Amino acid sequence: MTDLYTQALSTFAALFEEAKGSAEIEPNAMTVATADSSGQPSARTVLLKAFDARGFVFYTHLDSHKGRELRANPRAALLFLWRSLREAGIQVRIEGRVEQVEDAEADAYFASRPRMSQIGAWASLQSQTLSSREEFDARVATTEASFEGRDLPRPEGWSGLRVVPQRIEFWYGAQFRLHERWCYEADADGQWSKRMLFP
């Protein structure tokens, strides 16, 4: 890691801790924006489950809408918005390539989830058409019965995705839209730079 990348990660970690101690309901909520092979964008909110020097991790079914898009076009943008922080809120924008986490890492996270969340992951055909809520409830009940009295393994095709940062921006809100923006960016050789941006 370069010193500037270390600085960016440390800044994120400090802001994340600040958000966790604030009025934010889910400080680990982040928007994930993806695009398919034709460039059609889509976005949704997911939860950050881990971050370190390797990147920022969330979990999903790999055959979900976002999973399919990321197979076709393995790049994503993340957005954290913490409206309650400081003068007028803080945003953190992260962009980079996407890679799947190792099986052992995904297994460990899945094992840590509440049992009903594990059952839901088995029961859901994420993003596929559902005829009724009753159909899903029946799948949940069937899955629960199938695994009664034993641990649930991680379902095949359910895993973690890591966004490996190539750009990180910190946006500090201010009154009258006189915001402060700092951008950290890696070039093609992996060398990081830091600059201010006009608000």
Short mmCIF file of C-alpha atoms in Angstrom, two decimals:
data_model
loop_
_atom_site.label_atom_id
_atom_site.label_comp_id
_atom_site.label_asym_id
_atom_site.label_seq_id
_atom_site.Cartn_x
_atom_site.Cartn_y
_atom_site.Cartn_z
CA MET A 1 0.00 0.00 0.00
CA THR A 2 1.09 3.54 -0.65
CA ASP A 3 0.92 6.12 2.11
CA LEU A 4 -1.93 7.93 0.35
CA TYR A 5 -4.02 4.77 0.05
CA THR A 6 -3.36 4.05 3.73
CA GLN A 7 -4.44 7.60 4.51
CA ALA A 8 -7.67 7.19 2.54
CA LEU A 9 -8.53 3.93 4.31
CA SER A 10 -7.75 5.46 7.70
CA THR A 11 -9.98 8.42 6.89
CA PHE A 12 -12.80 6.06 5.91
CA ALA A 13 -12.34 4.00 9.08
CA ALA A 14 -12.49 7.11 11.28
CA LEU A 15 -15.62 8.42 9.52
CA PHE A 16 -17.26 4.98 9.69
CA GLU A 17 -16.67 4.86 13.45
CA GLU A 18 -18.10 8.36 13.74
CA ALA A 19 -21.17 7.27 11.76
CA LYS A 20 -21.64 4.20 13.97
CA GLY A 21 -21.74 6.46 17.02
CA SER A 22 -24.19 8.90 15.42
CA ALA A 23 -27.93 8.99 14.74
CA GLU A 24 -27.49 7.01 11.51
CA ILE A 25 -29.81 3.97 11.56
CA GLU A 26 -27.59 1.74 9.40
CA PRO A 27 -24.18 3.37 8.98
CA ASN A 28 -22.97 0.39 6.93
CA ALA A 29 -25.69 0.94 4.30
CA MET A 30 -24.25 1.82 0.91
CA THR A 31 -25.56 2.24 -2.60
CA VAL A 32 -23.96 -0.15 -5.10
CA ALA A 33 -24.12 1.00 -8.71
CA THR A 34 -23.41 -1.43 -11.53
CA ALA A 35 -23.92 -1.55 -15.28
CA ASP A 36 -24.60 -4.39 -17.68
CA SER A 37 -22.58 -5.17 -20.79
CA SER A 38 -24.57 -2.59 -22.80
CA GLY A 39 -23.90 0.15 -20.26
CA GLN A 40 -27.41 0.18 -18.74
CA PRO A 41 -26.92 1.26 -15.09
CA SER A 42 -28.73 0.07 -11.99
CA ALA A 43 -28.33 0.77 -8.28
CA ARG A 44 -29.48 -0.66 -4.97
CA THR A 45 -28.69 -0.38 -1.27
CA VAL A 46 -26.73 -3.18 0.40
CA LEU A 47 -24.77 -3.49 3.65
CA LEU A 48 -20.99 -3.27 3.97
CA LYS A 49 -19.83 -6.38 5.80
CA ALA A 50 -16.05 -5.95 5.80
CA PHE A 51 -13.33 -3.63 4.63
CA ASP A 52 -9.56 -3.64 4.75
CA ALA A 53 -6.65 -2.89 2.42
CA ARG A 54 -8.03 -5.42 -0.08
CA GLY A 55 -11.31 -3.57 -0.51
CA PHE A 56 -14.97 -3.29 0.55
CA VAL A 57 -17.11 -6.43 0.81
CA PHE A 58 -20.83 -7.14 0.49
CA TYR A 59 -22.68 -10.44 0.04
CA THR A 60 -25.27 -11.57 -2.48
CA HIS A 61 -26.50 -14.37 -4.68
CA LEU A 62 -24.19 -14.39 -7.68
CA ASP A 63 -27.19 -15.05 -9.96
CA SER A 64 -29.01 -11.96 -8.67
CA HIS A 65 -29.42 -8.96 -10.96
CA LYS A 66 -26.30 -7.27 -9.58
CA GLY A 67 -24.39 -10.54 -9.57
CA ARG A 68 -25.11 -11.11 -13.26
CA GLU A 69 -24.19 -7.53 -14.11
CA LEU A 70 -20.92 -7.80 -12.23
CA ARG A 71 -20.00 -11.00 -14.06
CA ALA A 72 -20.52 -9.20 -17.36
CA ASN A 73 -18.91 -5.94 -16.26
CA PRO A 74 -16.86 -6.39 -13.06
CA ARG A 75 -16.72 -2.75 -11.98
CA ALA A 76 -18.85 -0.95 -9.41
CA ALA A 77 -19.33 2.32 -7.57
CA LEU A 78 -20.24 2.57 -3.89
CA LEU A 79 -21.82 5.51 -2.10
CA PHE A 80 -22.09 6.02 1.65
CA LEU A 81 -24.31 8.91 2.76
CA TRP A 82 -24.20 9.89 6.42
CA ARG A 83 -26.59 12.83 6.61
CA SER A 84 -26.34 13.38 10.36
CA LEU A 85 -22.56 13.89 10.51
CA ARG A 86 -20.95 17.27 11.10
CA GLU A 87 -22.16 20.48 9.51
CA ALA A 88 -24.19 19.14 6.58
CA GLY A 89 -23.46 15.44 6.19
CA ILE A 90 -20.66 13.38 4.69
CA GLN A 91 -20.55 11.25 1.56
CA VAL A 92 -17.90 8.73 0.62
CA ARG A 93 -17.69 7.58 -3.01
CA ILE A 94 -15.66 4.51 -3.95
CA GLU A 95 -15.08 3.16 -7.46
CA GLY A 96 -13.15 0.12 -8.60
CA ARG A 97 -13.03 -3.37 -10.01
CA VAL A 98 -14.91 -6.22 -8.39
CA GLU A 99 -13.67 -9.67 -7.41
CA GLN A 100 -15.25 -12.59 -5.57
CA VAL A 101 -13.99 -13.30 -2.04
CA GLU A 102 -12.34 -16.61 -1.21
CA ASP A 103 -14.67 -19.48 -0.29
CA ALA A 104 -13.29 -19.66 3.25
CA GLU A 105 -14.09 -16.00 3.84
CA ALA A 106 -17.64 -16.41 2.50
CA ASP A 107 -18.14 -19.59 4.55
CA ALA A 108 -17.06 -17.84 7.75
CA TYR A 109 -19.38 -14.90 7.16
CA PHE A 110 -22.35 -17.13 6.26
CA ALA A 111 -21.82 -19.16 9.43
CA SER A 112 -21.99 -15.94 11.49
CA ARG A 113 -25.41 -14.93 10.12
CA PRO A 114 -28.63 -15.44 12.11
CA ARG A 115 -30.22 -18.79 11.29
CA MET A 116 -33.30 -17.25 9.65
CA SER A 117 -31.03 -15.16 7.41
CA GLN A 118 -29.26 -18.36 6.39
CA ILE A 119 -32.61 -20.02 5.66
CA GLY A 120 -33.67 -17.00 3.62
CA ALA A 121 -30.53 -17.25 1.50
CA TRP A 122 -31.37 -20.88 0.71
CA ALA A 123 -35.06 -20.17 0.06
CA SER A 124 -34.68 -17.12 -2.16
CA LEU A 125 -34.13 -17.27 -5.90
CA GLN A 126 -32.91 -13.70 -5.68
CA SER A 127 -34.22 -11.32 -8.39
CA GLN A 128 -36.22 -14.05 -10.16
CA THR A 129 -39.97 -13.62 -10.67
CA LEU A 130 -42.08 -14.63 -7.64
CA SER A 131 -45.73 -15.55 -8.19
CA SER A 132 -46.86 -14.66 -4.65
CA ARG A 133 -45.60 -14.05 -1.13
CA GLU A 134 -47.12 -17.40 -0.19
CA GLU A 135 -44.73 -19.15 -2.59
CA PHE A 136 -41.73 -17.61 -0.84
CA ASP A 137 -43.15 -18.37 2.63
CA ALA A 138 -43.58 -21.99 1.55
CA ARG A 139 -39.98 -22.15 0.34
CA VAL A 140 -38.81 -20.75 3.69
CA ALA A 141 -40.85 -23.36 5.59
CA THR A 142 -39.54 -26.18 3.39
CA THR A 143 -35.94 -25.04 3.84
CA GLU A 144 -36.41 -24.71 7.59
CA ALA A 145 -37.77 -28.26 7.79
CA SER A 146 -35.01 -29.65 5.56
CA PHE A 147 -32.25 -28.33 7.82
CA GLU A 148 -33.97 -28.89 11.16
CA GLY A 149 -31.46 -29.83 13.83
CA ARG A 150 -28.36 -29.19 11.74
CA ASP A 151 -26.20 -26.34 10.55
CA LEU A 152 -26.85 -24.75 7.17
CA PRO A 153 -23.86 -24.67 4.81
CA ARG A 154 -23.38 -21.69 2.52
CA PRO A 155 -25.56 -22.15 -0.60
CA GLU A 156 -23.80 -22.67 -3.88
CA GLY A 157 -23.78 -19.37 -5.77
CA TRP A 158 -24.05 -17.21 -2.64
CA SER A 159 -20.86 -15.34 -1.86
CA GLY A 160 -19.10 -12.09 -1.16
CA LEU A 161 -17.98 -9.51 -3.68
CA ARG A 162 -15.11 -7.16 -2.99
CA VAL A 163 -14.82 -3.72 -4.58
CA VAL A 164 -11.09 -3.02 -4.96
CA PRO A 165 -10.78 0.78 -4.85
CA GLN A 166 -9.24 2.76 -7.66
CA ARG A 167 -10.88 6.01 -6.61
CA ILE A 168 -12.09 7.23 -3.20
CA GLU A 169 -13.71 10.60 -2.65
CA PHE A 170 -14.63 12.23 0.65
CA TRP A 171 -17.37 14.86 0.45
CA TYR A 172 -17.84 17.07 3.50
CA GLY A 173 -21.10 18.99 3.35
CA ALA A 174 -21.26 22.67 4.21
CA GLN A 175 -23.89 25.37 4.21
CA PHE A 176 -24.68 27.20 0.96
CA ARG A 177 -23.22 24.22 -0.96
CA LEU A 178 -19.69 25.35 -0.11
CA HIS A 179 -18.65 21.73 0.29
CA GLU A 180 -15.15 20.33 0.71
CA ARG A 181 -14.13 17.42 -1.53
CA TRP A 182 -10.97 15.31 -1.44
CA CYS A 183 -10.25 12.74 -4.13
CA TYR A 184 -7.73 9.87 -3.87
CA GLU A 185 -7.09 8.08 -7.16
CA ALA A 186 -4.80 5.33 -8.43
CA ASP A 187 -3.27 5.55 -11.88
CA ALA A 188 -2.73 2.62 -14.26
CA ASP A 189 0.46 1.69 -12.38
CA GLY A 190 -1.28 1.67 -9.00
CA GLN A 191 0.27 4.93 -7.83
CA TRP A 192 -2.10 6.97 -5.70
CA SER A 193 -2.57 10.74 -5.84
CA LYS A 194 -4.63 13.15 -3.75
CA ARG A 195 -6.31 16.35 -4.86
CA MET A 196 -9.10 18.73 -3.93
CA LEU A 197 -12.16 19.17 -6.16
CA PHE A 198 -14.43 22.15 -6.60
CA PRO A 199 -17.77 21.56 -4.88
#
